[in-house]
Short mmCIF file of C-alpha atoms in Angstrom, two decimals:
data_model
loop_
_atom_site.label_atom_id
_atom_site.label_comp_id
_atom_site.label_asym_id
_atom_site.label_seq_id
_atom_site.Cartn_x
_atom_site.Cartn_y
_atom_site.Cartn_z
CA UNK A 11 52.48 74.67 -24.93
CA UNK A 12 49.04 75.96 -26.34
CA UNK A 13 50.61 76.75 -29.62
CA UNK A 14 52.05 73.14 -30.19
CA UNK A 15 49.12 71.89 -31.94
CA UNK A 16 47.12 73.96 -34.49
CA UNK A 17 43.29 74.36 -34.50
CA UNK A 18 43.33 72.22 -37.61
CA UNK A 19 45.39 69.63 -35.97
CA UNK A 20 42.77 69.53 -33.08
CA UNK A 21 39.87 69.49 -35.42
CA UNK A 22 41.43 66.51 -37.05
CA UNK A 23 42.23 64.46 -33.97
CA UNK A 24 38.76 65.12 -32.55
CA UNK A 25 37.01 64.22 -35.93
CA UNK A 26 39.11 61.24 -36.21
CA UNK A 27 38.28 60.23 -32.62
CA UNK A 28 34.41 60.82 -33.12
CA UNK A 29 34.10 59.16 -36.18
CA UNK A 30 35.90 55.77 -34.61
CA UNK A 31 33.49 55.95 -31.81
CA UNK A 32 30.53 56.41 -34.24
CA UNK A 33 31.47 53.43 -36.26
CA UNK A 34 31.71 51.20 -33.15
CA UNK A 35 28.73 51.91 -31.55
CA UNK A 36 26.13 52.91 -34.35
CA UNK A 37 24.75 49.62 -33.92
CA UNK A 38 23.53 50.35 -30.37
CA UNK A 39 22.33 53.65 -31.94
CA UNK A 40 20.16 51.78 -34.06
CA UNK A 41 18.59 49.54 -31.46
CA UNK A 42 18.20 52.36 -28.98
CA UNK A 43 16.08 54.66 -31.51
CA UNK A 44 13.90 51.55 -32.76
CA UNK A 45 13.26 50.74 -28.96
CA UNK A 46 12.45 54.66 -28.50
CA UNK A 47 10.02 54.54 -31.59
CA UNK A 48 8.69 51.22 -30.70
CA UNK A 49 7.36 52.78 -27.42
CA UNK A 50 5.31 55.58 -29.29
CA UNK A 51 3.69 53.04 -31.46
CA UNK A 52 2.79 50.93 -28.63
CA UNK A 53 1.50 53.83 -26.60
CA UNK A 54 -0.54 54.97 -29.89
CA UNK A 55 -1.68 51.60 -31.34
CA UNK A 56 -2.67 49.82 -27.88
CA UNK A 57 -1.51 46.65 -26.24
CA UNK A 58 0.22 44.00 -28.36
CA UNK A 59 3.52 42.12 -28.43
CA UNK A 60 6.66 43.87 -28.69
CA UNK A 61 8.89 43.17 -31.58
CA UNK A 62 12.05 44.46 -29.94
CA UNK A 63 12.96 43.45 -26.24
CA UNK A 64 16.02 45.07 -24.76
CA UNK A 65 19.01 46.43 -26.49
CA UNK A 66 20.70 43.15 -27.24
CA UNK A 67 17.66 41.56 -28.29
CA UNK A 68 16.85 44.50 -30.74
CA UNK A 69 20.30 44.37 -32.10
CA UNK A 70 19.76 40.13 -32.60
CA UNK A 71 16.34 41.04 -34.29
CA UNK A 72 17.42 43.52 -36.63
CA UNK A 73 20.41 41.41 -37.89
CA UNK A 74 18.45 38.61 -38.25
CA UNK A 75 15.57 39.87 -40.20
CA UNK A 76 17.21 42.82 -42.14
CA UNK A 77 20.81 41.47 -42.27
CA UNK A 78 23.94 42.46 -40.09
CA UNK A 79 24.62 45.20 -42.30
CA UNK A 80 21.33 46.90 -41.34
CA UNK A 81 22.99 47.87 -37.89
CA UNK A 82 25.33 50.22 -39.79
CA UNK A 83 22.62 51.62 -41.66
CA UNK A 84 23.18 55.35 -41.52
CA UNK A 85 26.62 54.97 -41.14
CA UNK A 86 27.81 57.45 -44.13
CA UNK A 87 25.67 60.55 -42.87
CA UNK A 88 26.74 59.62 -39.05
CA UNK A 89 30.43 60.13 -40.20
CA UNK A 90 29.93 63.21 -42.32
CA UNK A 91 28.10 64.33 -38.92
CA UNK A 92 30.80 63.44 -36.49
CA UNK A 93 33.49 64.77 -38.92
CA UNK A 94 32.18 68.37 -38.45
CA UNK A 95 30.27 68.30 -35.42
CA UNK A 96 32.45 66.12 -33.64
CA UNK A 97 35.76 68.04 -34.48
CA UNK A 98 33.95 71.11 -33.96
CA UNK A 99 32.40 70.45 -30.54
CA UNK A 100 35.67 69.10 -29.06
CA UNK A 101 37.82 71.01 -30.94
CA UNK A 102 36.36 74.28 -29.77
CA UNK A 103 35.77 73.38 -26.08
CA UNK A 104 39.57 74.37 -24.89
CA UNK A 105 39.78 77.44 -26.92
CA UNK A 106 36.44 78.85 -25.34
CA UNK A 107 37.14 77.77 -22.07
CA UNK A 108 40.65 79.19 -22.16
CA UNK A 109 38.72 82.38 -23.43
CA UNK A 110 36.63 82.18 -20.29
CA UNK A 111 39.43 81.81 -17.65
CA UNK A 112 42.15 83.29 -19.47
CA UNK A 113 45.36 82.06 -21.35
CA UNK A 114 47.70 83.08 -18.55
CA UNK A 115 45.11 81.22 -15.75
CA UNK A 116 46.90 78.44 -13.66
CA UNK A 117 44.69 76.07 -11.61
CA UNK A 118 41.37 74.29 -11.47
CA UNK A 119 38.71 75.90 -13.83
CA UNK A 120 35.43 76.10 -12.26
CA UNK A 121 32.69 73.63 -13.51
CA UNK A 122 30.61 76.35 -14.51
CA UNK A 123 33.05 77.57 -17.02
CA UNK A 124 33.54 74.23 -18.43
CA UNK A 125 29.65 73.68 -18.91
CA UNK A 126 29.33 77.22 -20.30
CA UNK A 127 32.34 76.58 -22.62
CA UNK A 128 30.90 73.15 -23.58
CA UNK A 129 27.47 74.73 -24.25
CA UNK A 130 28.72 77.35 -26.66
CA UNK A 131 30.77 75.20 -28.76
CA UNK A 132 27.02 73.55 -30.22
CA UNK A 133 25.73 77.17 -30.44
CA UNK A 134 28.34 77.97 -32.75
CA UNK A 135 27.41 75.11 -35.36
CA UNK A 136 23.68 74.39 -35.92
CA UNK A 137 23.22 70.89 -37.44
CA UNK A 138 20.84 68.33 -37.99
CA UNK A 139 20.59 64.68 -39.00
CA UNK A 140 19.74 64.54 -42.74
CA UNK A 141 16.77 61.75 -43.26
CA UNK A 142 17.16 57.84 -42.87
CA UNK A 143 19.22 56.48 -45.41
CA UNK A 144 16.95 53.06 -45.71
CA UNK A 145 14.80 54.95 -47.88
CA UNK A 146 17.53 56.21 -50.38
CA UNK A 147 20.81 54.88 -52.19
CA UNK A 148 23.28 55.93 -50.00
CA UNK A 149 23.96 59.34 -48.20
CA UNK A 150 24.28 61.68 -50.94
CA UNK A 151 20.87 60.32 -52.58
CA UNK A 152 19.37 60.87 -49.44
CA UNK A 153 20.36 64.65 -49.30
CA UNK A 154 19.29 65.16 -53.06
CA UNK A 155 15.90 63.59 -52.77
CA UNK A 156 14.95 65.06 -49.50
CA UNK A 157 15.88 68.39 -50.88
CA UNK A 158 14.12 67.74 -54.09
CA UNK A 159 10.57 66.13 -52.63
CA UNK A 160 10.58 68.17 -49.40
CA UNK A 161 12.64 71.30 -50.23
CA UNK A 162 16.03 72.51 -48.46
CA UNK A 163 14.74 73.11 -45.15
CA UNK A 164 13.64 69.57 -44.59
CA UNK A 165 17.24 68.80 -44.19
CA UNK A 166 17.16 70.48 -40.73
CA UNK A 167 13.90 68.64 -39.65
CA UNK A 168 13.99 68.40 -35.83
CA UNK A 169 16.59 71.04 -35.59
CA UNK A 170 15.34 72.62 -32.22
CA UNK A 171 15.15 69.39 -30.25
CA UNK A 172 18.35 68.54 -31.86
CA UNK A 173 20.29 71.87 -31.15
CA UNK A 174 18.89 71.12 -27.63
CA UNK A 175 19.89 67.48 -27.15
CA UNK A 176 23.42 68.44 -28.40
CA UNK A 177 23.93 71.52 -26.40
CA UNK A 178 23.07 69.46 -23.31
CA UNK A 179 24.81 66.17 -24.16
CA UNK A 180 27.82 67.97 -25.44
CA UNK A 181 28.21 70.24 -21.72
CA UNK A 182 27.40 66.98 -19.82
CA UNK A 183 30.18 64.89 -21.88
CA UNK A 184 32.84 67.65 -22.09
CA UNK A 185 32.77 69.30 -18.77
CA UNK A 186 32.20 66.18 -16.64
CA UNK A 187 34.91 64.43 -18.38
CA UNK A 188 37.21 67.33 -17.98
CA UNK A 189 36.14 67.71 -14.36
CA UNK A 190 35.85 64.02 -13.49
CA UNK A 191 39.29 63.46 -14.74
CA UNK A 192 40.47 66.21 -12.53
CA UNK A 193 39.20 64.96 -9.47
CA UNK A 194 40.36 61.08 -10.27
CA UNK A 195 43.99 62.52 -10.79
CA UNK A 196 43.92 64.10 -7.38
CA UNK A 197 43.21 60.39 -5.90
CA UNK A 198 45.97 58.55 -4.46
CA UNK A 199 47.44 55.96 -7.02
CA UNK A 200 45.72 57.24 -10.11
CA UNK A 201 47.70 58.74 -13.14
CA UNK A 202 46.96 60.09 -16.49
CA UNK A 203 46.65 56.55 -17.43
CA UNK A 204 44.07 54.28 -19.63
CA UNK A 205 42.20 53.42 -16.41
CA UNK A 206 41.39 56.94 -15.63
CA UNK A 207 40.19 57.72 -19.08
CA UNK A 208 37.90 54.69 -18.85
CA UNK A 209 36.51 55.84 -15.69
CA UNK A 210 36.33 59.87 -16.91
CA UNK A 211 34.49 58.48 -19.99
CA UNK A 212 32.23 56.14 -18.23
CA UNK A 213 31.17 58.99 -15.98
CA UNK A 214 30.79 61.37 -18.78
CA UNK A 215 28.31 58.86 -20.50
CA UNK A 216 26.44 58.52 -17.43
CA UNK A 217 25.82 62.16 -16.85
CA UNK A 218 25.07 62.96 -20.41
CA UNK A 219 22.42 60.23 -20.35
CA UNK A 220 21.03 61.10 -17.15
CA UNK A 221 20.55 65.12 -18.21
CA UNK A 222 19.93 64.62 -22.01
CA UNK A 223 17.44 61.50 -21.92
CA UNK A 224 14.45 63.63 -22.07
CA UNK A 225 15.58 65.62 -25.17
CA UNK A 226 16.83 62.52 -26.72
CA UNK A 227 13.60 60.81 -26.46
CA UNK A 228 11.74 63.92 -27.87
CA UNK A 229 14.12 64.34 -30.78
CA UNK A 230 13.79 60.53 -31.72
CA UNK A 231 10.13 60.79 -31.72
CA UNK A 232 9.75 63.93 -33.84
CA UNK A 233 12.46 62.80 -36.28
CA UNK A 234 10.58 59.50 -36.71
CA UNK A 235 7.08 60.80 -36.89
CA UNK A 236 5.47 63.98 -38.40
CA UNK A 237 2.40 63.85 -36.10
CA UNK A 238 3.74 66.26 -33.62
CA UNK A 239 3.25 70.13 -34.23
CA UNK A 240 6.45 71.23 -32.36
CA UNK A 241 8.87 70.44 -29.52
CA UNK A 242 6.80 71.35 -26.92
CA UNK A 243 3.83 69.51 -28.22
CA UNK A 244 5.70 66.10 -28.46
CA UNK A 245 7.23 66.81 -24.99
CA UNK A 246 3.47 67.41 -23.68
CA UNK A 247 2.03 64.52 -25.63
CA UNK A 248 4.54 61.92 -24.15
CA UNK A 249 4.22 63.29 -20.77
CA UNK A 250 0.42 63.01 -21.06
CA UNK A 251 -0.20 59.73 -22.40
CA UNK A 252 3.09 58.03 -20.88
CA UNK A 253 3.88 59.85 -17.87
CA UNK A 254 7.36 61.61 -16.58
CA UNK A 255 9.30 58.07 -16.40
CA UNK A 256 8.82 57.63 -20.37
CA UNK A 257 11.50 60.21 -20.71
CA UNK A 258 13.97 57.85 -18.80
CA UNK A 259 12.62 54.85 -20.56
CA UNK A 260 15.29 53.05 -22.34
CA UNK A 261 17.71 54.38 -19.95
CA UNK A 262 20.01 51.26 -19.97
CA UNK A 263 20.32 51.22 -23.88
CA UNK A 264 21.07 54.93 -23.79
CA UNK A 265 23.71 54.30 -21.37
CA UNK A 266 25.33 51.38 -23.32
CA UNK A 267 25.56 53.46 -26.38
CA UNK A 268 26.43 56.81 -25.03
CA UNK A 269 28.67 55.47 -22.16
CA UNK A 270 30.61 53.12 -24.99
CA UNK A 271 30.83 56.05 -27.04
CA UNK A 272 32.38 58.23 -24.73
CA UNK A 273 34.86 55.64 -23.79
CA UNK A 274 35.89 54.58 -27.30
CA UNK A 275 36.14 58.63 -28.07
CA UNK A 276 37.75 59.70 -25.22
CA UNK A 277 40.48 56.60 -25.15
CA UNK A 278 41.28 57.33 -28.77
CA UNK A 279 41.48 61.01 -28.33
CA UNK A 280 44.02 60.64 -25.52
CA UNK A 281 46.00 58.36 -27.16
CA UNK A 282 46.31 59.96 -30.53
CA UNK A 283 46.52 63.22 -28.84
CA UNK A 284 49.90 64.94 -26.97
CA UNK A 285 48.28 68.33 -27.12
CA UNK A 286 47.86 69.65 -23.36
CA UNK A 287 45.73 72.41 -25.20
CA UNK A 288 42.93 69.73 -25.57
CA UNK A 289 42.20 70.16 -21.95
CA UNK A 290 42.42 66.28 -21.70
CA UNK A 291 46.08 65.55 -20.69
CA UNK A 292 47.27 67.32 -17.46
#
């Protein structure tokens, strides 16, 4: 059964699911990043009235002041990223997991093997987001202008926290979804249905946000401001100026974003895929 779908097919299905989830949830990510950067500005500039309040309030403010389409600014580079990154990280998960346990292994794979497989899929493709498109006339113009003005290396600004965030969140998402689905399917009355996928997707989103919030905040701060010397400097400044709980500020907006992303992505993946090799069907 492992050969029923080629890697190219798995990649295409994974990339499609990731792109669809990205399109549906980008407004929440836009609002989440605005809230994260606002907290940075507030801590540096002193007390004042916050422009953005809450996830939905931020969405409404952006739509009112900048227009509804502003919530989807960055969608083209976002889809570029998800097409490659999403396709690879999801598509490579099962082959790497199989490599660890062997192609003839029968039974439940350990959580450690799942986490290790998910971590390695991110290490196989180091990528970073390219710029903020509102400064440019489209994604390709952004790529061109960044290289022209700041050099080729600028396209990988924030790559260290990006890789750290992606590796951690990828491990939390894929391994927890796989593991939670196994557990849910063993419960009386549960089958490989939409409800099972929904619950496992929400659980994956919760674990991903719980584990990845600190590195996600550091990544957003570093990509939004060049004041930090490096990842460690950014981490220390946030810890010193705002306290340890600052790393979990905006937890609910992050969960709404990542939880909904995981639900949409995994539901789409499950619906369009019939391949047991994805590790998503039992």
